[in-house]
Amino acid sequence: MKIKEAVAQKASGLYFNNRIILPFHAHFLKMIIDDEIYTDFSISSKHLFVSEEGSFTNIYIKDFKNIKDAVSRYEAVKIVCVEKGEDVFDLKNHLKLALYPEGRHNIKIVFTDEDILLIE
Amino acid sequence: MLIKKLIILFFTLNSSILAAQEHHNAVLPEPLMVIPFILLLLMIATGPLFYKHFWEHNYPKIAIILGLITTLYYLLILRDSGSILHTMAEYLSFIALLSSLFVASGGILIRVDAKSTPWVNIGFFIFGAVISNIIGTTGASMLLIRPFIKVNQNRIKPFHIVFFIFIVSNIGGALTPIGDPPLFLGFLRGVPFFWVVQNVWFIWIPTVILLLIIFYFIDKSDLKKTELHKPENNDAVYSGKIEFKGSKNLIYLAVIVISVFIDPAVISWVPSLYPLPFGIREIIMFSVVALSYKTADENILRANEFDFEPIKEVAFLFVGIFATMIPALQLIAHEARILSDQLNAGVFYWATGFLSAFLDNAPTYLNFLSAAMGKYALDVNLQDNVRQFVIEDEVYLQAISVAAVFFGAMTYIGNGPNFMVKSISERSGINMPGFFQYFIKYAVTILLPVFVVVWLIFFFGKG
């Protein structure tokens, strides 16, 4: 599934403690959780581990035991990413997502609206 | 000469000082008891840089343990519960004001649809500086930091946030007792409400203008670079509209501002809750915290990405700072009183400023006010004496007031809102400078020269 399709279809992600599962593949550029800013998505990153499986992506955030502890009720995990296969150098392709942990394991995925601050 | 006097003031603290203290008839602490305070300051400075995750998980425990060491020393060794109760009362007033302004302003959403230019940013700063005298530097910072980041989102740099901290979170609030906690403490002790604006405006205006000029040139140069590298930003169309949501929270802000005056020292019929370390004012402010959060519009809280973490961080760190700094402040106040005959307005300016940058500026202000009044054999605990002092020679109070507020911008720990603005900026994706980088790259190179100019024009050779 493409990122835009996932958001349009209101597809949910999942979280299990410090693992986020997103129903798409993407080129990740930036991720903000709490006041941590991550830009290293490589295999040698000390803070993140990203792996693709089938149609979904796992992101393990090593700095936190549980995502729910890191973001408050009104906060989101924020991501800047690009659809797989699209030109990463074209800023118009940069998608800004807000991931809201909901309930025990669900993650609501939306594009950031005009009020959510997400500086690239 | 000035440096010599400063050195005398700061480094002649010796272990043989065992005189009775003016306020509580308490024995002075051992100079070694400043170690918990120094340790806490060092950890605040180095923690986020060198052992970030340990620090993030453990700062509440560390602040409380270090605070407890000092508290137990005062209670069990010095048998001085007065200093602890007094500090606890000041801390509760401080955190009640900060948290109520933080939560109430968190329920207000301001949208500004304008192009990021140096003049628009200067407009933000001027507006912020003025309203920080009405709703405090905390309220003004919380209201404006998000729209400020939003307007500048395509080219925001750390220096934008740093100047915001300089002007809106600190220097702006130097004109009224609501602006910054030290002035508020002065007001409670008897400094007339309008004395500050009448005696500080001519220092405030040139200082703010000087900083705005420096900002203008840095921002103009940055804008040129951005336009070269991101020409697509120039095509965007802006309506110039300003939208305001959550107006009912203005009522809460008004309640906070009015409650500032609800103190037995200001209004005689207000009951004192002594020996409790808080009063009616603090009860009102904490009620506003609960009410404004419960009744806030969820959409606004979500749009503001409201989180209690920044105020929690301030609350825990400052509980440690307030407790551990008691010995340092008492020793310095003692020395200042001994040396008060040799101290002129310039020394009061630099000494108050230096300590306000690293300690909390409210008790620093009071201790130096006490020392300055000592020159005229007046007591800071007597309102009539404070009023007499204000008439006697305003230059000392000017120096202490200006320095306590202005120098709060020198470090992240100099004033409560500094930390909050830093935290909100980081959550937005801005890589903020660390403690030392902020101090050396911005405070020492930009602010300090401005403060030297203020000293040369207004306080050099006076008093």
Coordinates of C-alpha atoms in Angstrom, one line a residue:
Chain A
M1 CA 0.0 0.0 0.0
K2 CA 1.2 3.5 -0.8
I3 CA 1.4 6.1 2.0
K4 CA -1.3 8.3 0.5
E5 CA -3.6 5.3 0.1
A6 CA -3.1 4.3 3.7
V7 CA -4.0 7.7 4.9
A8 CA -7.0 8.1 2.5
Q9 CA -8.3 4.7 3.6
K10 CA -7.7 5.5 7.3
A11 CA -5.5 2.4 7.6
S12 CA -4.2 2.1 11.2
G13 CA -0.7 1.3 12.3
L14 CA 0.1 -0.7 15.4
Y15 CA 2.4 -0.2 18.3
F16 CA 3.7 -2.7 20.8
N17 CA 5.8 -1.1 23.4
N18 CA 8.7 0.5 21.4
R19 CA 7.8 -1.1 18.1
I20 CA 5.7 0.8 15.5
I21 CA 4.2 -1.1 12.6
L22 CA 3.2 1.0 9.6
P23 CA 1.1 -0.4 6.8
F24 CA 3.4 0.8 4.0
H25 CA 7.0 1.1 2.9
A26 CA 8.7 4.5 2.7
H27 CA 12.0 6.4 2.5
F28 CA 12.2 7.8 6.0
L29 CA 13.9 11.2 6.3
K30 CA 13.1 12.5 9.8
M31 CA 11.2 11.3 12.9
I32 CA 10.4 13.2 16.0
I33 CA 9.3 11.6 19.3
D34 CA 9.0 13.7 22.4
D35 CA 12.0 16.1 22.0
E36 CA 14.1 13.5 20.2
I37 CA 14.9 14.2 16.6
Y38 CA 16.0 11.2 14.5
T39 CA 17.5 11.4 11.1
D40 CA 19.7 8.3 11.1
F41 CA 17.6 5.4 9.8
S42 CA 20.7 3.3 8.9
I43 CA 21.3 -0.2 10.2
S44 CA 24.1 1.2 12.5
S45 CA 21.7 3.7 14.2
K46 CA 21.9 3.4 18.0
H47 CA 18.4 4.8 18.4
L48 CA 16.3 3.2 15.7
F49 CA 16.0 0.0 13.8
V50 CA 13.9 -0.1 10.7
S51 CA 12.9 -3.3 8.8
E52 CA 10.5 -4.0 6.0
E53 CA 8.4 -7.1 6.0
G54 CA 5.9 -8.0 3.4
S55 CA 3.6 -5.0 3.0
F56 CA 4.5 -3.3 6.3
T57 CA 7.4 -1.5 8.0
N58 CA 8.7 -2.0 11.6
I59 CA 10.3 0.8 13.4
Y60 CA 11.9 0.0 16.8
I61 CA 12.7 3.0 18.9
K62 CA 15.5 1.9 21.1
D63 CA 15.5 5.0 23.3
F64 CA 12.0 4.4 24.7
K65 CA 10.5 1.4 26.4
N66 CA 7.0 2.3 25.3
I67 CA 5.8 4.7 22.7
K68 CA 2.8 5.6 24.8
D69 CA 5.1 6.9 27.6
A70 CA 6.9 9.2 25.2
V71 CA 3.9 11.0 23.6
S72 CA 1.1 12.5 25.6
R73 CA -2.6 12.4 24.8
Y74 CA -2.4 15.4 22.4
E75 CA 1.0 14.7 20.9
A76 CA 2.0 12.6 17.9
V77 CA 5.1 10.8 16.6
K78 CA 5.9 12.9 13.6
I79 CA 7.6 11.5 10.4
V80 CA 8.9 13.1 7.2
C81 CA 9.0 10.5 4.5
V82 CA 8.8 9.9 0.7
E83 CA 6.8 7.2 -1.2
K84 CA 9.0 4.4 -2.3
G85 CA 10.0 5.0 -6.0
E86 CA 9.4 8.7 -5.9
D87 CA 12.1 11.4 -6.2
V88 CA 13.5 12.0 -2.7
F89 CA 15.1 15.2 -3.9
D90 CA 11.9 16.8 -4.9
L91 CA 10.6 18.5 -1.7
K92 CA 7.1 18.3 -3.0
N93 CA 7.3 14.6 -2.5
H94 CA 8.1 14.9 1.2
L95 CA 5.1 13.7 3.2
K96 CA 4.6 14.8 6.8
L97 CA 2.8 12.3 8.9
A98 CA 1.4 12.4 12.5
L99 CA 1.1 9.1 14.2
Y100 CA -1.3 9.1 17.2
P101 CA -1.1 6.1 19.5
E102 CA -4.7 5.2 20.4
G103 CA -6.0 2.5 22.7
R104 CA -3.8 -0.4 23.6
H105 CA -2.1 -1.0 20.2
N106 CA -3.6 1.2 17.4
I107 CA -1.9 4.1 15.7
K108 CA -4.0 6.6 13.8
I109 CA -2.1 7.9 10.7
V110 CA -2.8 11.3 9.4
F111 CA -1.1 14.0 7.4
T112 CA 0.0 16.8 9.6
D113 CA -2.5 19.7 9.4
E114 CA -1.5 23.4 9.3
D115 CA -1.3 23.5 13.1
I116 CA 1.1 20.7 13.8
L117 CA 4.6 21.9 13.9
L118 CA 7.0 19.7 12.0
I119 CA 10.2 21.4 10.8
E120 CA 12.1 19.6 8.1
Chain B
M1 CA 38.1 48.1 40.5
L2 CA 34.8 46.6 39.6
I3 CA 36.2 43.2 38.9
K4 CA 38.2 43.4 42.2
K5 CA 35.0 44.1 44.1
L6 CA 33.2 41.3 42.3
I7 CA 36.0 39.0 43.1
I8 CA 35.8 40.1 46.8
L9 CA 32.0 39.5 46.7
F10 CA 32.1 36.0 45.2
F11 CA 35.2 34.4 46.4
T12 CA 35.7 35.5 50.0
L13 CA 33.1 33.1 51.3
N14 CA 35.0 31.5 54.1
S15 CA 34.1 28.7 56.6
S16 CA 34.5 30.9 59.6
I17 CA 31.3 32.8 58.9
L18 CA 29.0 31.9 61.7
A19 CA 27.1 35.0 62.3
A20 CA 23.4 35.2 62.9
Q21 CA 21.2 35.6 59.9
E22 CA 19.0 38.7 59.6
H23 CA 15.8 37.0 58.4
H24 CA 15.6 33.9 60.4
N25 CA 18.2 34.4 63.1
A26 CA 19.7 31.3 61.7
V27 CA 23.3 30.2 61.6
L28 CA 25.0 30.5 58.3
P29 CA 25.6 27.3 56.4
E30 CA 29.0 25.7 55.8
P31 CA 30.3 26.8 52.4
L32 CA 30.7 23.1 51.5
M33 CA 26.9 23.0 51.4
V34 CA 26.9 24.8 48.1
I35 CA 28.2 21.5 46.5
P36 CA 24.7 20.0 45.9
F37 CA 23.8 23.2 44.1
I38 CA 26.9 23.2 42.0
L39 CA 26.4 19.5 41.3
L40 CA 22.8 20.1 40.1
L41 CA 23.8 23.0 37.9
L42 CA 26.6 20.8 36.4
M43 CA 24.2 18.0 35.7
I44 CA 21.6 20.3 34.2
A45 CA 24.3 21.5 31.9
T46 CA 26.0 18.3 31.0
G47 CA 23.1 15.7 31.3
P48 CA 21.3 16.5 28.0
L49 CA 24.7 16.5 26.3
F50 CA 26.6 13.5 27.6
Y51 CA 24.2 11.1 29.3
K52 CA 20.8 12.2 27.8
H53 CA 18.7 9.1 28.5
F54 CA 20.0 8.6 32.0
W55 CA 19.3 12.2 32.7
E56 CA 15.8 12.2 31.1
H57 CA 14.8 9.2 33.2
N58 CA 16.4 10.3 36.4
Y59 CA 16.4 14.1 36.6
P60 CA 13.3 14.2 38.9
K61 CA 15.0 11.8 41.4
I62 CA 18.4 13.6 41.2
A63 CA 16.8 17.1 41.7
I64 CA 14.8 15.8 44.7
I65 CA 17.7 13.9 46.3
L66 CA 20.1 16.9 46.0
G67 CA 17.3 19.1 47.3
L68 CA 16.7 16.8 50.2
I69 CA 20.4 16.9 51.2
T70 CA 20.2 20.6 51.7
T71 CA 16.8 20.4 53.3
L72 CA 17.9 17.8 55.9
Y73 CA 21.0 19.8 56.6
Y74 CA 19.0 22.8 57.5
L75 CA 16.4 20.9 59.5
L76 CA 18.7 18.5 61.4
I77 CA 22.1 20.2 61.6
L78 CA 21.2 23.9 61.5
R79 CA 17.8 23.4 63.0
D80 CA 16.6 26.2 60.7
S81 CA 13.1 25.3 59.5
G82 CA 12.4 29.0 58.7
S83 CA 14.7 29.1 55.6
I84 CA 13.1 25.9 54.3
L85 CA 9.6 27.1 54.8
H86 CA 10.4 30.4 53.3
T87 CA 11.9 28.8 50.2
M88 CA 9.1 26.3 49.9
A89 CA 6.6 29.2 49.9
E90 CA 8.6 31.0 47.2
Y91 CA 8.8 27.8 45.1
L92 CA 5.1 27.2 45.4
S93 CA 4.3 30.8 44.3
F94 CA 6.8 30.4 41.4
I95 CA 5.4 27.1 40.1
A96 CA 1.8 28.1 40.7
L97 CA 2.3 31.2 38.5
L98 CA 4.2 29.3 35.8
S99 CA 2.0 26.3 35.6
S100 CA -1.3 28.3 35.5
L101 CA 0.0 30.6 32.8
F102 CA 1.4 27.5 30.9
V103 CA -1.9 25.5 31.0
A104 CA -4.2 28.5 30.4
S105 CA -2.2 29.7 27.4
G106 CA -2.0 26.1 26.1
G107 CA -5.7 26.3 25.5
I108 CA -5.3 29.3 23.1
L109 CA -4.5 28.9 19.5
I110 CA -3.1 31.8 17.4
R111 CA -2.7 31.4 13.6
V112 CA -0.7 34.0 11.7
D113 CA -0.7 33.7 7.9
A114 CA 2.2 35.8 7.0
K115 CA 5.5 35.5 5.1
S116 CA 8.5 35.1 7.3
T117 CA 10.5 38.3 7.1
P118 CA 12.7 40.1 9.6
W119 CA 10.0 42.8 10.1
V120 CA 7.3 40.2 10.8
N121 CA 9.6 38.6 13.3
I122 CA 10.4 41.9 14.9
G123 CA 6.6 42.5 15.1
F124 CA 6.3 39.2 17.0
F125 CA 9.1 40.3 19.4
I126 CA 7.7 43.7 20.1
F127 CA 4.2 42.4 20.7
G128 CA 5.7 39.6 22.9
A129 CA 7.8 42.0 24.9
V130 CA 4.8 44.3 25.5
I131 CA 2.4 41.6 26.5
S132 CA 4.9 39.8 28.7
N133 CA 4.3 42.7 31.1
I134 CA 0.6 41.9 31.2
I135 CA 0.5 38.1 31.2
G136 CA 4.1 37.4 32.3
T137 CA 7.0 36.1 30.3
T138 CA 5.7 32.6 30.6
G139 CA 2.2 33.4 29.3
A140 CA 3.6 35.5 26.4
S141 CA 6.2 32.8 25.5
M142 CA 3.6 30.0 25.5
L143 CA 1.1 32.1 23.4
L144 CA 3.5 33.2 20.8
I145 CA 6.2 30.5 20.4
R146 CA 4.1 28.2 18.2
P147 CA 2.8 30.8 15.8
F148 CA 6.3 32.2 15.7
I149 CA 7.7 28.8 14.6
K150 CA 4.9 28.3 12.2
V151 CA 5.4 31.6 10.4
N152 CA 9.2 30.8 10.1
Q153 CA 8.8 27.1 9.4
N154 CA 10.4 27.2 6.0
R155 CA 13.6 28.8 7.2
I156 CA 13.7 28.6 11.0
K157 CA 17.1 28.4 12.7
P158 CA 18.1 28.1 16.3
F159 CA 19.0 31.9 16.4
H160 CA 15.3 32.7 15.8
I161 CA 14.3 30.8 19.0
V162 CA 17.3 32.2 20.9
F163 CA 16.2 35.8 20.2
F164 CA 12.7 34.8 21.1
I165 CA 14.0 33.6 24.5
F166 CA 16.1 36.8 24.9
I167 CA 13.3 39.3 24.2
V168 CA 9.9 37.6 24.9
S169 CA 10.8 35.1 27.6
N170 CA 13.1 37.5 29.5
I171 CA 13.9 41.1 28.8
G172 CA 10.4 42.0 27.7
G173 CA 9.0 41.4 31.1
A174 CA 11.1 44.0 32.9
L175 CA 8.4 46.7 33.1
T176 CA 5.8 45.4 35.6
P177 CA 5.8 43.1 38.7
I178 CA 3.7 40.7 36.7
G179 CA 6.4 40.5 34.0
D180 CA 8.9 38.5 35.9
P181 CA 8.9 36.8 39.4
P182 CA 11.7 39.0 41.0
L183 CA 9.8 42.2 40.3
F184 CA 6.8 40.5 41.8
L185 CA 8.7 39.7 45.0
G186 CA 9.8 43.3 45.1
F187 CA 6.2 44.4 44.7
L188 CA 5.1 42.2 47.6
R189 CA 7.9 43.7 49.8
G190 CA 6.7 47.3 49.1
V191 CA 8.1 48.5 45.8
P192 CA 5.1 50.4 44.2
F193 CA 3.5 48.7 41.2
F194 CA 4.3 51.4 38.8
W195 CA 7.8 52.2 40.1
V196 CA 9.3 49.6 37.7
V197 CA 7.8 51.0 34.5
Q198 CA 8.5 54.6 35.6
N199 CA 12.2 53.9 36.4
V200 CA 13.1 51.1 33.9
W201 CA 11.4 52.0 30.6
F202 CA 14.3 54.2 29.5
I203 CA 16.6 51.2 30.0
W204 CA 14.2 48.7 28.6
I205 CA 13.5 50.5 25.3
P206 CA 17.1 50.9 24.1
T207 CA 18.0 47.4 25.2
V208 CA 15.1 45.9 23.2
I209 CA 15.8 48.1 20.2
L210 CA 19.5 47.2 20.3
L211 CA 18.6 43.5 20.3
L212 CA 16.1 44.0 17.5
I213 CA 18.7 45.7 15.4
I214 CA 21.1 42.9 15.9
F215 CA 18.4 40.4 15.1
Y216 CA 17.3 42.3 12.0
F217 CA 20.8 42.1 10.4
I218 CA 21.2 38.4 11.3
D219 CA 17.7 37.5 10.0
K220 CA 18.1 39.6 6.9
S221 CA 21.2 37.8 6.0
D222 CA 19.6 34.5 6.7
L223 CA 16.6 35.4 4.6
K224 CA 18.8 36.2 1.6
K225 CA 20.5 32.8 1.9
T226 CA 17.2 31.0 2.1
E227 CA 15.8 32.8 -0.9
L228 CA 18.9 31.8 -2.9
H229 CA 18.5 28.1 -1.9
K230 CA 14.8 27.8 -1.7
P231 CA 13.3 30.1 -4.3
E232 CA 10.0 28.2 -4.3
N233 CA 9.2 29.8 -0.9
N234 CA 8.9 33.2 -2.6
D235 CA 5.8 32.0 -4.7
A236 CA 3.6 31.3 -1.7
V237 CA 0.7 33.6 -1.1
Y238 CA -0.2 34.9 2.3
S239 CA -3.4 36.6 3.5
G240 CA -1.8 38.4 6.5
K241 CA -4.7 37.2 8.6
I242 CA -4.4 36.6 12.3
E243 CA -6.8 34.0 13.8
F244 CA -7.5 33.6 17.5
K245 CA -9.2 30.6 19.1
G246 CA -9.9 29.7 22.7
S247 CA -10.9 33.2 23.9
K248 CA -12.4 31.8 27.1
N249 CA -8.9 31.1 28.3
L250 CA -8.3 34.8 28.2
I251 CA -10.6 34.9 31.2
Y252 CA -8.4 32.4 33.0
L253 CA -5.4 34.5 32.1
A254 CA -7.2 37.5 33.6
V255 CA -7.9 35.5 36.8
I256 CA -4.2 34.6 37.1
V257 CA -3.2 38.2 36.6
I258 CA -5.7 39.5 39.2
S259 CA -4.8 36.8 41.7
V260 CA -1.2 38.0 41.6
F261 CA -2.5 40.9 43.9
I262 CA -4.4 38.6 46.2
D263 CA -1.8 38.6 48.9
P264 CA -2.0 39.7 52.6
A265 CA 1.0 41.9 51.9
V266 CA -0.9 43.8 49.2
I267 CA -4.5 43.7 50.3
S268 CA -5.0 43.7 54.1
W269 CA -8.3 41.8 54.2
V270 CA -6.8 38.8 52.3
P271 CA -6.3 36.1 55.0
S272 CA -2.9 34.6 55.5
L273 CA -2.7 30.8 55.6
Y274 CA 0.5 30.9 57.6
P275 CA 2.1 28.5 58.7
L276 CA 1.1 26.8 55.4
P277 CA 3.7 27.6 52.7
F278 CA 1.1 28.9 50.3
G279 CA -1.7 31.3 50.3
I280 CA -5.1 32.1 48.6
R281 CA -3.3 33.2 45.5
E282 CA -1.6 29.9 45.0
I283 CA -4.9 28.0 45.6
I284 CA -6.5 30.2 42.9
M285 CA -3.7 29.6 40.5
F286 CA -3.6 25.8 41.0
S287 CA -7.4 25.8 40.5
V288 CA -7.0 27.6 37.2
V289 CA -4.5 24.8 36.2
A290 CA -7.2 22.2 36.8
L291 CA -10.1 24.2 35.4
S292 CA -8.5 25.5 32.3
Y293 CA -7.2 22.0 31.4
K294 CA -10.6 20.3 32.1
T295 CA -12.6 22.9 30.1
A296 CA -10.1 23.4 27.2
D297 CA -11.1 22.6 23.6
E298 CA -9.6 19.3 22.7
N299 CA -9.0 20.4 19.1
I300 CA -6.9 23.4 20.4
L301 CA -4.9 21.2 22.8
R302 CA -4.2 18.8 19.9
A303 CA -3.3 21.7 17.6
N304 CA -1.0 23.0 20.3
E305 CA 0.3 19.4 20.9
F306 CA -0.2 20.2 24.5
D307 CA 1.9 18.2 26.9
F308 CA 2.6 18.6 30.6
E309 CA 6.3 17.5 30.2
P310 CA 7.8 21.0 29.8
I311 CA 6.2 22.3 33.0
K312 CA 7.0 19.0 34.7
E313 CA 10.6 19.4 33.8
V314 CA 10.6 23.0 35.2
A315 CA 8.8 21.9 38.3
F316 CA 11.2 19.1 39.2
L317 CA 14.4 20.9 38.2
F318 CA 13.4 24.1 40.1
V319 CA 12.4 22.2 43.2
G320 CA 16.1 21.1 43.3
I321 CA 17.4 24.5 42.4
F322 CA 15.3 26.3 45.0
A323 CA 16.3 23.9 47.8
T324 CA 20.0 23.6 46.9
M325 CA 20.6 27.3 46.3
I326 CA 19.6 28.3 49.9
P327 CA 23.2 28.1 51.2
A328 CA 24.7 29.8 48.2
L329 CA 22.2 32.7 48.5
Q330 CA 22.6 33.1 52.3
L331 CA 26.4 33.2 52.1
I332 CA 26.4 35.6 49.2
A333 CA 23.8 37.8 50.9
H334 CA 25.9 37.8 54.1
E335 CA 29.0 38.8 52.2
A336 CA 27.0 41.5 50.3
R337 CA 25.8 43.0 53.5
I338 CA 29.3 43.1 55.0
L339 CA 30.6 44.7 51.8
S340 CA 27.6 46.9 51.1
D341 CA 29.6 50.1 51.9
Q342 CA 32.0 49.3 49.1
L343 CA 29.4 48.2 46.6
N344 CA 28.2 50.7 44.0
A345 CA 25.3 50.3 41.5
G346 CA 27.6 48.7 38.9
V347 CA 28.6 46.0 41.3
F348 CA 25.0 45.4 42.2
Y349 CA 24.2 45.2 38.5
W350 CA 26.9 42.6 37.7
A351 CA 26.5 40.6 40.9
T352 CA 22.7 40.4 40.6
G353 CA 23.1 39.6 36.8
F354 CA 25.7 37.0 37.2
L355 CA 23.8 35.1 39.8
S356 CA 20.4 35.5 38.0
A357 CA 21.9 33.8 35.0
F358 CA 22.7 30.7 37.0
L359 CA 20.4 30.8 40.0
D360 CA 16.8 31.7 40.1
N361 CA 16.5 35.4 39.7
A362 CA 13.7 35.9 42.3
P363 CA 15.6 35.2 45.5
T364 CA 18.8 36.7 44.0
Y365 CA 16.8 39.9 43.5
L366 CA 15.7 39.9 47.1
N367 CA 19.1 39.2 48.6
F368 CA 20.7 42.0 46.7
L369 CA 17.8 44.3 47.5
S370 CA 18.5 43.4 51.1
A371 CA 22.2 44.2 50.7
A372 CA 21.6 47.5 49.0
M373 CA 19.1 48.5 51.7
G374 CA 21.8 47.6 54.2
K375 CA 23.8 50.6 52.9
Y376 CA 21.0 52.9 54.4
A377 CA 20.4 50.7 57.5
L378 CA 17.0 49.7 56.1
D379 CA 15.3 46.3 56.4
V380 CA 13.9 44.6 53.3
N381 CA 11.3 42.9 55.5
L382 CA 9.6 46.2 56.4
Q383 CA 7.4 47.7 53.7
D384 CA 7.9 51.2 55.0
N385 CA 11.7 50.7 54.8
V386 CA 11.4 49.5 51.2
R387 CA 9.3 52.5 50.2
Q388 CA 11.8 54.8 51.9
F389 CA 14.7 53.1 50.1
V390 CA 12.9 53.5 46.7
I391 CA 12.7 57.3 47.4
E392 CA 16.2 57.5 48.9
D393 CA 18.2 56.4 45.8
E394 CA 16.6 54.6 42.9
V395 CA 19.8 53.7 41.1
Y396 CA 20.4 50.6 43.2
L397 CA 16.9 49.2 42.7
Q398 CA 17.1 50.0 39.0
A399 CA 20.4 48.1 38.7
I400 CA 19.0 45.1 40.7
S401 CA 15.7 45.0 38.9
V402 CA 17.2 45.3 35.4
A403 CA 19.9 42.8 36.0
A404 CA 17.6 40.2 37.7
V405 CA 15.3 40.2 34.7
F406 CA 17.7 40.8 31.8
F407 CA 20.4 38.3 32.8
G408 CA 17.7 35.5 33.1
A409 CA 18.2 35.2 29.4
M410 CA 21.9 34.2 29.7
T411 CA 21.2 30.5 30.3
Y412 CA 18.4 28.0 29.8
I413 CA 18.1 27.8 33.6
G414 CA 18.0 31.6 34.1
N415 CA 14.3 31.8 33.8
G416 CA 11.4 29.2 33.8
P417 CA 10.1 29.9 30.3
N418 CA 13.5 29.4 28.7
F419 CA 13.3 25.6 29.2
M420 CA 9.7 25.5 28.0
V421 CA 10.4 27.3 24.8
K422 CA 13.5 25.1 24.2
S423 CA 11.4 22.0 24.7
I424 CA 8.5 23.1 22.4
S425 CA 11.0 24.0 19.7
E426 CA 12.7 20.6 19.9
R427 CA 9.4 18.8 19.7
S428 CA 8.8 20.8 16.5
G429 CA 12.0 19.4 15.0
I430 CA 14.3 22.3 15.6
N431 CA 17.8 21.2 16.8
M432 CA 18.3 23.6 19.7
P433 CA 21.8 24.4 21.0
G434 CA 22.9 22.7 24.2
F435 CA 23.5 24.5 27.4
F436 CA 27.1 25.5 26.7
Q437 CA 26.5 26.3 23.1
Y438 CA 23.6 28.6 24.0
F439 CA 25.7 30.3 26.7
I440 CA 28.9 30.7 24.6
K441 CA 27.6 31.1 21.0
Y442 CA 24.6 33.3 21.8
A443 CA 24.5 34.7 25.3
V444 CA 28.1 35.7 25.7
T445 CA 28.6 36.9 22.1
I446 CA 25.3 38.8 21.7
L447 CA 23.7 39.5 25.1
L448 CA 26.8 40.2 27.2
P449 CA 28.0 43.1 24.9
V450 CA 24.5 44.6 25.1
F451 CA 24.5 44.3 28.9
V452 CA 28.0 45.9 29.0
V453 CA 26.5 48.9 27.0
V454 CA 23.6 49.1 29.5
W455 CA 26.0 49.1 32.4
L456 CA 28.3 51.8 30.8
I457 CA 25.4 54.1 30.1
F458 CA 23.2 53.6 33.1
F459 CA 25.2 52.3 36.0
F460 CA 28.9 52.9 35.5
G461 CA 30.3 55.0 38.4
K462 CA 26.9 55.5 40.0
G463 CA 25.9 54.9 43.6

